[in-house]
Short mmCIF file of C-alpha atoms and ligand atoms in Angstrom, two decimals:
data_model
loop_
_atom_site.label_atom_id
_atom_site.label_comp_id
_atom_site.label_asym_id
_atom_site.label_seq_id
_atom_site.Cartn_x
_atom_site.Cartn_y
_atom_site.Cartn_z
CA MET C 1 -1.36 20.90 -0.77
CA LEU C 2 0.93 18.25 -2.27
CA ASP C 3 -1.42 18.09 -5.26
CA LYS C 4 -0.94 21.79 -5.74
CA LEU C 5 2.82 21.38 -5.49
CA PHE C 6 2.92 18.55 -8.04
CA MET C 7 0.72 20.58 -10.34
CA TYR C 8 3.21 23.43 -10.23
CA LEU C 9 6.11 21.07 -10.73
CA GLU C 10 4.58 20.11 -14.08
CA PHE C 11 5.65 23.50 -15.39
CA PRO C 12 9.22 23.52 -16.67
CA TYR C 13 9.83 27.09 -15.45
CA VAL C 14 9.07 26.05 -11.90
CA ARG C 15 11.48 23.16 -12.15
CA TYR C 16 14.11 25.46 -13.65
CA ALA C 17 13.64 27.90 -10.80
CA ILE C 18 14.14 25.18 -8.21
CA ILE C 19 17.25 23.77 -9.90
CA VAL C 20 18.89 27.17 -10.31
CA GLY C 21 17.81 28.28 -6.84
CA VAL C 22 19.46 25.33 -5.14
CA LEU C 23 22.65 25.69 -7.21
CA ILE C 24 22.98 29.36 -6.30
CA ALA C 25 22.32 28.73 -2.64
CA LEU C 26 25.05 26.09 -2.63
CA CYS C 27 27.66 28.27 -4.37
CA SER C 28 27.00 31.42 -2.39
CA SER C 29 27.17 29.64 0.95
CA LEU C 30 30.54 28.04 0.12
CA LEU C 31 32.31 31.31 -0.53
CA GLY C 32 30.23 33.12 2.07
CA VAL C 33 32.28 31.68 4.91
CA THR C 34 35.54 32.97 3.42
CA LEU C 35 33.98 36.36 2.64
CA VAL C 36 32.63 36.87 6.11
CA LEU C 37 35.88 35.80 7.76
CA LYS C 38 38.07 37.91 5.49
CA ARG C 39 35.82 40.87 6.24
CA TYR C 40 34.87 41.10 2.59
CA SER C 41 31.13 40.98 3.23
CA PHE C 42 30.90 44.42 1.67
CA ILE C 43 32.13 43.09 -1.66
CA GLY C 44 28.90 41.15 -2.17
CA ASP C 45 26.91 44.33 -1.87
CA GLY C 46 29.21 46.37 -4.10
CA LEU C 47 29.41 43.71 -6.78
CA SER C 48 25.68 43.15 -6.93
CA HIS C 49 25.26 46.84 -7.71
CA VAL C 50 27.88 46.59 -10.40
CA ALA C 51 26.04 43.61 -11.80
CA PHE C 52 22.84 45.66 -11.72
CA GLY C 53 24.52 48.46 -13.70
CA ALA C 54 25.89 45.93 -16.17
CA LEU C 55 22.45 44.40 -16.50
CA ALA C 56 21.04 47.81 -17.35
CA ILE C 57 23.66 48.24 -20.06
CA ALA C 58 22.89 44.79 -21.43
CA THR C 59 19.16 45.54 -21.43
CA VAL C 60 19.60 48.86 -23.18
CA LEU C 61 21.91 47.32 -25.76
CA ASN C 62 19.27 44.63 -26.23
CA PHE C 63 21.55 41.67 -25.66
CA THR C 64 19.75 38.35 -25.91
CA ASN C 65 22.15 36.65 -23.51
CA ARG C 66 22.68 39.32 -20.90
CA MET C 67 25.19 37.22 -18.98
CA LEU C 68 27.69 37.84 -21.77
CA ILE C 69 28.05 41.43 -20.67
CA VAL C 70 27.20 41.15 -16.97
CA LEU C 71 29.72 38.44 -16.13
CA PRO C 72 32.90 40.03 -17.55
CA LEU C 73 32.07 43.46 -16.12
CA THR C 74 31.42 42.06 -12.65
CA ILE C 75 34.58 39.94 -12.68
CA VAL C 76 36.71 42.93 -13.64
CA SER C 77 35.14 44.99 -10.85
CA ALA C 78 35.69 42.20 -8.32
CA ILE C 79 39.37 42.03 -9.20
CA LEU C 80 39.70 45.81 -9.00
CA LEU C 81 37.89 46.02 -5.67
CA LEU C 82 39.99 43.27 -4.14
CA ARG C 83 43.17 44.94 -5.37
CA LYS C 84 42.05 48.20 -3.79
CA GLY C 85 41.26 46.38 -0.58
CA GLN C 86 44.82 45.08 -0.37
CA ASN C 87 46.43 48.44 -1.02
CA ALA C 88 46.58 50.27 2.27
CA LYS C 89 46.99 53.67 0.69
CA VAL C 90 43.63 53.59 -1.03
CA LYS C 91 40.72 53.65 1.34
CA GLY C 92 39.07 50.37 0.39
CA ASP C 93 35.62 51.05 1.81
CA ALA C 94 35.35 54.39 0.03
CA ALA C 95 36.36 52.83 -3.29
CA ILE C 96 33.75 50.13 -2.91
CA ALA C 97 31.03 52.57 -1.86
CA MET C 98 31.90 54.74 -4.85
CA ILE C 99 31.77 51.93 -7.40
CA SER C 100 28.71 50.40 -5.82
CA VAL C 101 26.62 53.56 -5.59
CA GLY C 102 27.90 54.81 -8.94
CA ALA C 103 26.95 51.60 -10.72
CA LEU C 104 23.51 51.56 -9.12
CA ALA C 105 22.79 55.17 -10.09
CA PHE C 106 24.20 54.69 -13.57
CA GLY C 107 22.12 51.58 -14.14
CA TYR C 108 18.92 53.25 -12.99
CA LEU C 109 19.69 56.29 -15.14
CA LEU C 110 20.23 54.11 -18.21
CA MET C 111 16.98 52.26 -17.63
CA ASN C 112 15.11 55.54 -17.43
CA VAL C 113 16.73 57.28 -20.38
CA PHE C 114 16.45 54.25 -22.64
CA PRO C 115 13.38 52.43 -21.34
CA SER C 116 13.24 48.98 -22.92
CA SER C 117 9.72 48.46 -21.65
CA SER C 118 6.96 50.80 -20.54
CA ASN C 119 7.23 49.75 -16.89
CA VAL C 120 10.66 51.07 -15.82
CA SER C 121 10.13 50.99 -12.08
CA GLY C 122 8.69 47.49 -12.34
CA ASP C 123 11.80 46.40 -14.22
CA VAL C 124 14.10 47.99 -11.67
CA CYS C 125 12.15 46.46 -8.82
CA SER C 126 12.41 42.98 -10.25
CA THR C 127 16.12 43.37 -10.91
CA LEU C 128 16.73 44.53 -7.37
CA PHE C 129 14.47 42.05 -5.65
CA GLY C 130 14.50 39.29 -8.24
CA SER C 131 10.81 38.72 -7.74
CA GLN C 132 9.99 37.84 -11.33
CA SER C 133 13.17 36.84 -13.06
CA ILE C 134 13.53 33.41 -11.52
CA LEU C 135 10.26 32.32 -13.07
CA THR C 136 11.27 33.52 -16.51
CA LEU C 137 14.48 31.54 -16.81
CA THR C 138 15.19 30.05 -20.21
CA GLN C 139 16.68 26.63 -20.75
CA THR C 140 19.97 28.22 -21.81
CA GLU C 141 20.14 30.22 -18.61
CA VAL C 142 19.57 27.11 -16.55
CA LEU C 143 22.33 25.37 -18.47
CA VAL C 144 24.75 28.28 -18.02
CA SER C 145 23.92 28.46 -14.30
CA GLY C 146 24.51 24.74 -13.99
CA ILE C 147 27.90 24.89 -15.67
CA LEU C 148 29.00 27.89 -13.63
CA ALA C 149 27.85 26.22 -10.43
CA VAL C 150 29.84 23.09 -11.24
CA ILE C 151 32.92 25.24 -11.89
CA VAL C 152 32.49 27.14 -8.62
CA VAL C 153 31.99 24.02 -6.51
CA GLY C 154 34.88 22.30 -8.30
CA ILE C 155 37.25 25.20 -7.71
CA PHE C 156 36.19 25.38 -4.09
CA ILE C 157 36.81 21.69 -3.41
CA ILE C 158 40.10 21.59 -5.31
CA PHE C 159 41.49 24.67 -3.59
CA TYR C 160 39.81 24.07 -0.24
CA ASN C 161 43.09 23.73 1.67
CA ARG C 162 44.61 26.83 0.11
CA ILE C 163 41.43 28.83 0.64
CA PHE C 164 41.49 27.86 4.31
CA ALA C 165 45.17 28.77 4.58
CA ILE C 166 44.83 32.27 3.16
CA THR C 167 41.55 32.90 4.95
CA PHE C 168 43.05 32.00 8.30
CA ASP C 169 46.40 33.73 7.97
CA GLU C 170 47.30 35.47 4.74
CA ASN C 171 50.69 36.64 6.02
CA PHE C 172 51.80 33.16 6.99
CA ALA C 173 50.65 31.79 3.65
CA ASN C 174 52.57 34.51 1.87
CA ALA C 175 55.68 33.97 4.01
CA VAL C 176 55.89 30.25 3.26
CA GLY C 177 55.53 30.78 -0.46
CA THR C 178 51.84 30.26 -1.23
CA ASN C 179 50.79 32.39 -4.19
CA VAL C 180 48.38 34.55 -2.23
CA GLY C 181 47.85 37.04 -5.05
CA PHE C 182 46.67 34.31 -7.42
CA TYR C 183 44.26 32.79 -4.92
CA ASN C 184 42.80 36.17 -4.05
CA LEU C 185 42.25 36.72 -7.76
CA LEU C 186 40.61 33.32 -8.00
CA ILE C 187 38.35 34.10 -5.04
CA ALA C 188 37.41 37.45 -6.61
CA THR C 189 36.50 35.78 -9.88
CA VAL C 190 34.45 33.08 -8.21
CA ILE C 191 32.64 35.67 -6.10
CA ALA C 192 31.76 37.63 -9.22
CA ILE C 193 30.39 34.49 -10.86
CA ILE C 194 28.29 33.72 -7.80
CA ILE C 195 26.90 37.26 -7.62
CA VAL C 196 25.88 37.16 -11.27
CA LEU C 197 24.30 33.75 -10.77
CA ALA C 198 22.46 34.87 -7.67
CA MET C 199 21.03 37.96 -9.31
CA ASN C 200 18.69 35.71 -11.25
CA LEU C 201 17.32 34.25 -8.08
CA VAL C 202 17.12 36.86 -5.38
CA GLY C 203 18.00 40.05 -7.22
CA SER C 204 20.94 42.28 -6.41
CA LEU C 205 19.70 43.69 -3.10
CA LEU C 206 19.27 40.36 -1.39
CA ILE C 207 22.47 38.72 -2.60
CA SER C 208 24.45 39.73 0.44
CA ALA C 209 21.92 37.98 2.63
CA LEU C 210 22.32 34.76 0.67
CA VAL C 211 26.11 34.96 0.94
CA ILE C 212 26.30 35.94 4.58
CA PHE C 213 23.45 34.30 6.50
CA PRO C 214 24.34 30.61 6.07
CA ALA C 215 27.94 31.34 7.10
CA LEU C 216 26.90 33.33 10.15
CA SER C 217 24.39 30.67 11.20
CA ALA C 218 27.02 27.93 10.97
CA MET C 219 29.56 30.01 12.89
CA ARG C 220 27.13 30.38 15.79
CA ILE C 221 27.19 26.69 16.59
CA LEU C 222 30.25 25.07 15.01
CA LYS C 223 33.93 25.29 15.75
CA SER C 224 35.94 23.85 12.91
CA PHE C 225 36.29 25.34 9.45
CA ARG C 226 35.22 22.19 7.65
CA ALA C 227 32.13 21.73 9.81
CA VAL C 228 31.16 25.36 9.21
CA ILE C 229 31.54 24.98 5.43
CA VAL C 230 29.55 21.75 5.31
CA PHE C 231 26.80 23.04 7.58
CA SER C 232 26.41 26.33 5.73
CA ALA C 233 26.24 24.52 2.38
CA ILE C 234 23.59 22.10 3.60
CA SER C 235 21.57 24.70 5.47
CA SER C 236 21.70 27.14 2.57
CA VAL C 237 20.42 24.52 0.13
CA THR C 238 17.69 23.48 2.57
CA CYS C 239 16.60 27.07 3.20
CA ALA C 240 16.56 27.82 -0.52
CA LEU C 241 14.46 24.75 -1.23
CA ALA C 242 12.08 25.54 1.62
CA GLY C 243 11.83 29.18 0.57
CA LEU C 244 11.15 28.26 -3.05
CA LEU C 245 8.42 25.77 -2.16
CA ILE C 246 6.78 28.18 0.27
CA SER C 247 6.83 30.95 -2.29
CA ILE C 248 5.30 28.68 -4.93
CA LEU C 249 2.53 27.51 -2.61
CA ALA C 250 1.86 30.80 -0.84
CA GLY C 251 2.52 33.02 -3.81
CA THR C 252 5.11 35.13 -1.97
CA PRO C 253 8.13 36.74 -3.72
CA VAL C 254 10.88 34.14 -4.17
CA GLY C 255 13.95 36.11 -3.06
CA SER C 256 12.46 37.59 0.08
CA THR C 257 10.96 34.25 1.11
CA ILE C 258 14.31 32.48 0.86
CA VAL C 259 16.04 35.19 2.85
CA ALA C 260 13.27 35.10 5.46
CA VAL C 261 13.91 31.37 5.94
CA ASP C 262 17.66 32.07 6.18
CA VAL C 263 17.05 34.71 8.86
CA LEU C 264 14.87 32.26 10.78
CA LEU C 265 17.65 29.68 10.72
CA PHE C 266 20.13 32.28 11.89
CA PHE C 267 18.07 33.06 14.97
CA THR C 268 17.56 29.38 15.67
CA CYS C 269 21.33 28.82 15.47
CA THR C 270 22.00 31.81 17.69
CA ILE C 271 19.70 30.41 20.36
CA VAL C 272 21.21 26.92 20.04
CA GLY C 273 24.69 28.45 20.30
CA ARG C 274 23.71 30.30 23.47
CA ILE C 275 22.27 27.19 25.06
CA LYS C 276 25.38 25.15 24.20
CA ALA C 277 27.70 27.78 25.68
CA MET H 1 77.32 31.16 -0.84
CA SER H 2 75.22 32.18 2.15
CA LEU H 3 71.59 31.23 2.58
CA LEU H 4 70.47 34.79 3.09
CA ALA H 5 72.25 38.13 3.00
CA ALA H 6 71.14 41.68 3.70
CA LYS H 7 73.03 44.29 1.69
CA ASN H 8 72.78 47.94 2.80
CA LEU H 9 69.19 47.22 3.64
CA THR H 10 66.72 49.85 4.85
CA VAL H 11 63.36 48.62 6.11
CA GLY H 12 60.28 50.62 7.07
CA TYR H 13 56.80 51.68 6.10
CA ASP H 14 55.46 53.99 3.39
CA GLY H 15 58.90 55.10 2.26
CA HIS H 16 60.04 55.98 5.78
CA GLY H 17 62.91 53.93 7.09
CA VAL H 18 62.70 52.41 10.56
CA LEU H 19 66.08 50.71 10.39
CA SER H 20 68.85 51.40 7.91
CA ASP H 21 72.32 50.17 6.93
CA ILE H 22 71.50 46.59 7.77
CA ASN H 23 74.21 44.19 6.67
CA PHE H 24 74.48 40.56 7.61
CA GLU H 25 74.93 37.09 6.21
CA ILE H 26 73.23 33.97 7.41
CA ASN H 27 74.62 30.57 6.50
CA GLN H 28 72.99 27.17 6.48
CA GLY H 29 72.89 25.85 10.04
CA ASP H 30 73.28 29.20 11.78
CA TYR H 31 71.37 30.07 14.92
CA PHE H 32 70.87 33.76 14.23
CA CYS H 33 69.29 35.94 16.87
CA ILE H 34 67.98 39.44 16.35
CA VAL H 35 67.78 41.61 19.45
CA GLY H 36 66.80 45.21 20.16
CA GLU H 37 64.39 47.41 22.06
CA ASN H 38 60.64 47.53 21.57
CA GLY H 39 59.77 49.38 18.41
CA SER H 40 63.29 49.25 17.02
CA GLY H 41 62.18 47.45 13.87
CA LYS H 42 62.91 43.77 14.46
CA THR H 43 59.52 42.58 13.27
CA THR H 44 59.73 44.92 10.31
CA LEU H 45 63.09 43.41 9.40
CA MET H 46 61.76 39.87 9.64
CA LYS H 47 58.75 40.71 7.48
CA THR H 48 61.09 42.17 4.90
CA ILE H 49 63.23 39.01 4.98
CA LEU H 50 60.05 37.02 4.35
CA GLY H 51 59.00 39.25 1.47
CA LEU H 52 55.81 40.40 3.22
CA GLN H 53 56.93 43.98 2.58
CA SER H 54 59.52 45.35 0.20
CA PRO H 55 62.79 46.95 1.28
CA ILE H 56 62.98 50.73 1.09
CA GLU H 57 66.59 50.54 0.04
CA GLY H 58 69.15 47.84 -0.54
CA LYS H 59 68.21 44.21 -0.93
CA ILE H 60 67.94 40.75 0.51
CA GLU H 61 69.76 38.07 -1.42
CA TYR H 62 68.77 34.45 -1.26
CA GLY H 63 71.49 31.95 -2.09
CA ASP H 64 72.18 28.27 -2.01
CA GLY H 65 69.00 27.43 -3.92
CA PHE H 66 66.97 28.63 -0.96
CA SER H 67 63.29 29.11 -1.68
CA LYS H 68 60.33 30.43 0.28
CA ASN H 69 58.53 27.14 0.59
CA GLU H 70 61.33 25.81 2.78
CA ILE H 71 60.55 28.37 5.46
CA GLY H 72 58.63 27.95 8.68
CA TYR H 73 57.38 31.16 10.26
CA LEU H 74 55.98 32.14 13.61
CA PRO H 75 54.49 35.64 13.51
CA GLN H 76 54.63 37.86 16.59
CA GLN H 77 50.96 38.56 16.31
CA THR H 78 48.47 36.78 14.12
CA GLU H 79 45.55 38.91 13.21
CA VAL H 80 43.06 36.11 13.46
CA GLN H 81 39.44 37.11 13.58
CA ARG H 82 38.02 36.63 17.02
CA ASP H 83 35.16 34.59 15.61
CA PHE H 84 37.24 32.41 13.29
CA PRO H 85 36.03 28.81 13.46
CA ALA H 86 39.08 26.56 13.09
CA SER H 87 40.22 23.54 15.03
CA VAL H 88 43.78 23.23 16.31
CA PHE H 89 44.44 20.34 13.93
CA GLU H 90 43.21 22.29 10.91
CA ILE H 91 45.55 25.16 11.75
CA VAL H 92 48.61 23.03 12.39
CA LEU H 93 47.97 21.04 9.21
CA SER H 94 47.83 24.27 7.22
CA GLY H 95 51.53 24.59 7.99
CA CYS H 96 52.04 21.84 5.41
CA GLN H 97 50.64 24.07 2.65
CA ASN H 98 54.10 24.81 1.27
CA SER H 99 54.77 21.14 0.61
CA LEU H 100 51.48 20.56 -1.21
CA GLY H 101 53.25 21.29 -4.51
CA ARG H 102 50.84 20.46 -7.31
CA ARG H 103 48.60 18.36 -5.11
CA PHE H 104 45.34 19.66 -3.72
CA PHE H 105 44.89 17.63 -0.57
CA TYR H 106 47.14 16.77 2.34
CA SER H 107 48.70 13.31 2.33
CA ASP H 108 48.64 10.89 5.24
CA GLU H 109 52.32 11.67 5.89
CA GLN H 110 51.52 15.35 6.19
CA LYS H 111 48.70 14.60 8.60
CA LYS H 112 51.08 12.45 10.64
CA LEU H 113 53.63 15.24 10.65
CA ALA H 114 50.99 17.66 11.90
CA TYR H 115 50.03 15.27 14.67
CA LYS H 116 53.66 14.70 15.58
CA ASN H 117 54.23 18.43 15.98
CA ILE H 118 51.04 18.80 17.99
CA LYS H 119 52.37 16.19 20.39
CA LYS H 120 55.80 17.82 20.41
CA MET H 121 54.18 21.06 21.58
CA GLY H 122 52.24 19.19 24.26
CA ILE H 123 48.81 20.14 22.99
CA ALA H 124 47.58 16.72 21.86
CA ASP H 125 44.53 16.98 24.11
CA LEU H 126 43.56 20.25 22.45
CA LYS H 127 43.67 18.77 18.94
CA ASN H 128 39.98 19.17 18.21
CA ARG H 129 39.41 22.31 20.23
CA CYS H 130 38.51 25.60 18.62
CA TYR H 131 41.53 27.90 18.30
CA ARG H 132 39.67 30.99 19.44
CA GLU H 133 38.81 29.38 22.76
CA LEU H 134 42.42 28.72 23.76
CA SER H 135 44.59 30.78 26.09
CA GLY H 136 47.33 32.99 24.69
CA GLY H 137 50.08 30.51 25.55
CA GLN H 138 48.14 27.62 24.05
CA GLN H 139 47.56 29.60 20.87
CA GLN H 140 51.29 30.33 20.70
CA ARG H 141 52.03 26.61 20.85
CA VAL H 142 49.54 25.91 18.08
CA LEU H 143 51.26 28.47 15.84
CA LEU H 144 54.64 27.01 16.74
CA ALA H 145 53.44 23.55 15.73
CA ARG H 146 52.25 25.06 12.46
CA ALA H 147 55.66 26.67 11.89
CA LEU H 148 57.35 23.31 12.56
CA CYS H 149 55.15 21.71 9.89
CA ALA H 150 56.22 24.31 7.36
CA THR H 151 59.95 24.36 7.96
CA LYS H 152 62.42 22.43 5.85
CA ARG H 153 65.58 24.52 5.85
CA ALA H 154 64.89 27.63 7.89
CA LEU H 155 62.72 28.57 10.82
CA LEU H 156 61.91 32.24 11.42
CA LEU H 157 60.56 32.95 14.87
CA ASP H 158 59.32 36.31 16.11
CA GLU H 159 59.48 36.14 19.91
CA PRO H 160 58.62 32.45 20.17
CA VAL H 161 58.64 32.26 23.96
CA ALA H 162 56.50 35.32 24.63
CA GLY H 163 53.58 34.18 26.77
CA LEU H 164 54.92 30.70 27.50
CA ASP H 165 55.41 29.46 31.04
CA PRO H 166 59.00 28.80 32.30
CA ASN H 167 58.79 25.03 31.80
CA VAL H 168 57.61 25.28 28.24
CA THR H 169 60.08 28.09 27.58
CA SER H 170 63.08 25.93 28.40
CA GLU H 171 61.58 23.00 26.49
CA MET H 172 61.08 25.38 23.60
CA TYR H 173 64.74 26.42 23.58
CA GLN H 174 65.76 22.79 23.83
CA LEU H 175 63.54 21.93 20.89
CA ILE H 176 64.82 24.79 18.76
CA LYS H 177 68.37 23.76 19.60
CA GLU H 178 67.67 20.19 18.53
CA LEU H 179 66.22 21.39 15.24
CA ASN H 180 69.30 23.55 14.78
CA ASP H 181 71.56 20.57 15.47
CA GLU H 182 69.67 18.66 12.79
CA GLY H 183 70.83 21.32 10.33
CA LEU H 184 67.91 23.71 10.35
CA THR H 185 68.77 27.41 10.13
CA ILE H 186 67.19 29.40 12.94
CA ILE H 187 66.42 33.10 12.69
CA MET H 188 64.89 34.29 15.90
CA ILE H 189 63.82 37.57 17.47
CA SER H 190 63.99 37.55 21.23
CA HIS H 191 64.35 39.75 24.30
CA ASP H 192 65.54 36.84 26.37
CA ILE H 193 69.26 37.75 26.23
CA GLN H 194 70.30 35.23 28.86
CA ASN H 195 68.95 32.18 27.10
CA ILE H 196 69.99 33.45 23.71
CA GLN H 197 73.62 33.70 24.75
CA ASN H 198 73.60 30.03 25.58
CA TYR H 199 72.18 28.91 22.28
CA ALA H 200 72.75 31.40 19.47
CA SER H 201 75.70 31.21 17.11
CA HIS H 202 75.20 34.83 16.02
CA ILE H 203 73.51 37.75 17.72
CA TYR H 204 72.51 40.77 15.69
CA ASP H 205 71.66 43.94 17.62
CA VAL H 206 69.53 46.16 15.41
CA ASN H 207 70.40 49.27 17.44
CA ARG H 208 74.10 48.95 17.02
CA GLY H 209 73.70 47.58 13.53
CA LYS H 210 76.52 45.20 14.22
CA GLU H 211 76.72 41.51 14.33
CA ALA H 212 78.35 40.37 17.53
CA PRO H 213 79.38 36.75 17.29
CA SER H 214 78.83 35.06 20.62
CA CYS H 215 80.54 31.98 21.97
N1 ATP J 1 52.02 48.83 9.86
C1 ATP J 1 52.84 49.83 10.25
N2 ATP J 1 52.79 51.04 9.64
C2 ATP J 1 53.61 52.02 10.01
N3 ATP J 1 54.52 51.95 11.00
C3 ATP J 1 54.62 50.77 11.65
C4 ATP J 1 53.78 49.65 11.31
N4 ATP J 1 54.10 48.62 12.13
C5 ATP J 1 55.07 49.08 12.94
N5 ATP J 1 55.39 50.36 12.67
C6 ATP J 1 56.43 51.17 13.32
O1 ATP J 1 57.71 50.65 12.98
C7 ATP J 1 58.55 50.63 14.11
C8 ATP J 1 59.15 49.26 14.29
O2 ATP J 1 58.13 48.32 14.59
P1 ATP J 1 58.42 46.78 14.81
O3 ATP J 1 57.13 46.10 14.96
O4 ATP J 1 59.33 46.32 13.72
O5 ATP J 1 59.22 46.80 16.19
P2 ATP J 1 59.84 45.58 16.99
O6 ATP J 1 61.32 45.80 17.04
O7 ATP J 1 59.39 44.29 16.45
O8 ATP J 1 59.25 45.82 18.46
P3 ATP J 1 58.76 44.75 19.57
O9 ATP J 1 59.96 44.35 20.36
O10 ATP J 1 57.81 45.54 20.41
O11 ATP J 1 58.10 43.62 18.87
C9 ATP J 1 57.73 51.11 15.30
O12 ATP J 1 58.12 52.42 15.61
C10 ATP J 1 56.31 51.07 14.82
O13 ATP J 1 55.59 52.17 15.34
MG1 MG J 2 58.20 42.78 17.08
#
């Protein structure tokens, strides 16, 4: 079995997939804790649909580097959605559902009206479930993912204390003069970057799982914010690595395999949490 | 120049006033108490003072070079998620966020300050416990310790003794008084008229809209 693994590792696209996979798992788990706690889990879902719509536009327009169009569009949507969420007069969940469903429908429509390949439903399927795209990464895409991941992790570490402060008690932070608006904007931008990154790995439908599961698993068993962050980062990377290797060896779809491992860990943590309590 | 002044202020929600014609001045070193019935708008007024919501009419003027990062604040209710994983120390330390300035991480002095305030509130043995597993009174003390970490010139307290046992309540008043004697401005909402009369330098009744100087 190891022989088989080493044989696969000879191929650059397999190595690329593993590198990018681990980077995405790391980034998404970091922000996942904040998202889950701020009750923004829905934003992951909404944004991934926006990213899907943007991807459709990029495909139809025949962009060579599709990230150039997907990233700005998703960031703008993230900022808008987070603004809406803060404004009590606008029903936040309805706005997100609208944008999310609209973008999904619009993207699918575009792909059908202007088919860039003969296999439209195959294309859509791989965008949603990410089954193929991770194995077709180019060197540039790996580089871009790497740079974005470094930025995300850097921002998270640098602003860790502020992120904790506004996640725990936004009103207090605001009252004592922390620039809550700016940090919410920053979080929105980083989330958008992570979603776009993650689309390459697990596809838009499974992104939420990647963002939410490591955080939820950690929260079952740990009781301080830092411990939860560290555990979810480590467990997310481990699950991603395990999922990737399993999918290479067993020939299963990458995204679903990773999420399956994440779900398994979640149930393990739930049981451990019960026993401890 | 006063630290803080309300001028013909109306506070409320969605354009509807809850309290109107609010006028008062608070000077450095005052012990300013806000009293009134349930639902009369005390919390709304304090949130407006803090800039968490905007006035419907009139304005709040800050003077004396007073800025928001010199404030310590104890909310009446903190909408903390029931499943939020955070240790007592992490929460108290987050009170130092307004003195981070351009730095990203807390200094050793700030950590010492957090620990000092934890001890002051008598919760040193809970330092590493999870906030969500504490009793209401213990949680209140954690948030008070956090407010103490944040304060430099003014301390705004929304019913600080609610849920505390009699011993801690009198210790609490003693502590607030000491802070006031050290020059800290206290702005406090309370229903505890008896204790307030002993300590406060000014009492503002939101129902009468008048400031009745005590003692
Ligand atoms: N978020 C809100 N939206 C709309 N109305 C609100 C909101 N919060 C409070 N109110 C209303 O504003 C009024 C004043 O509320 P507030 O919380 O300021 O009272 P309070 O004086 O602090 O009372 P208590 O002594 O019970 O703490 C109440 O009638 C309340 O129903
Ligand atoms: Mg109140």
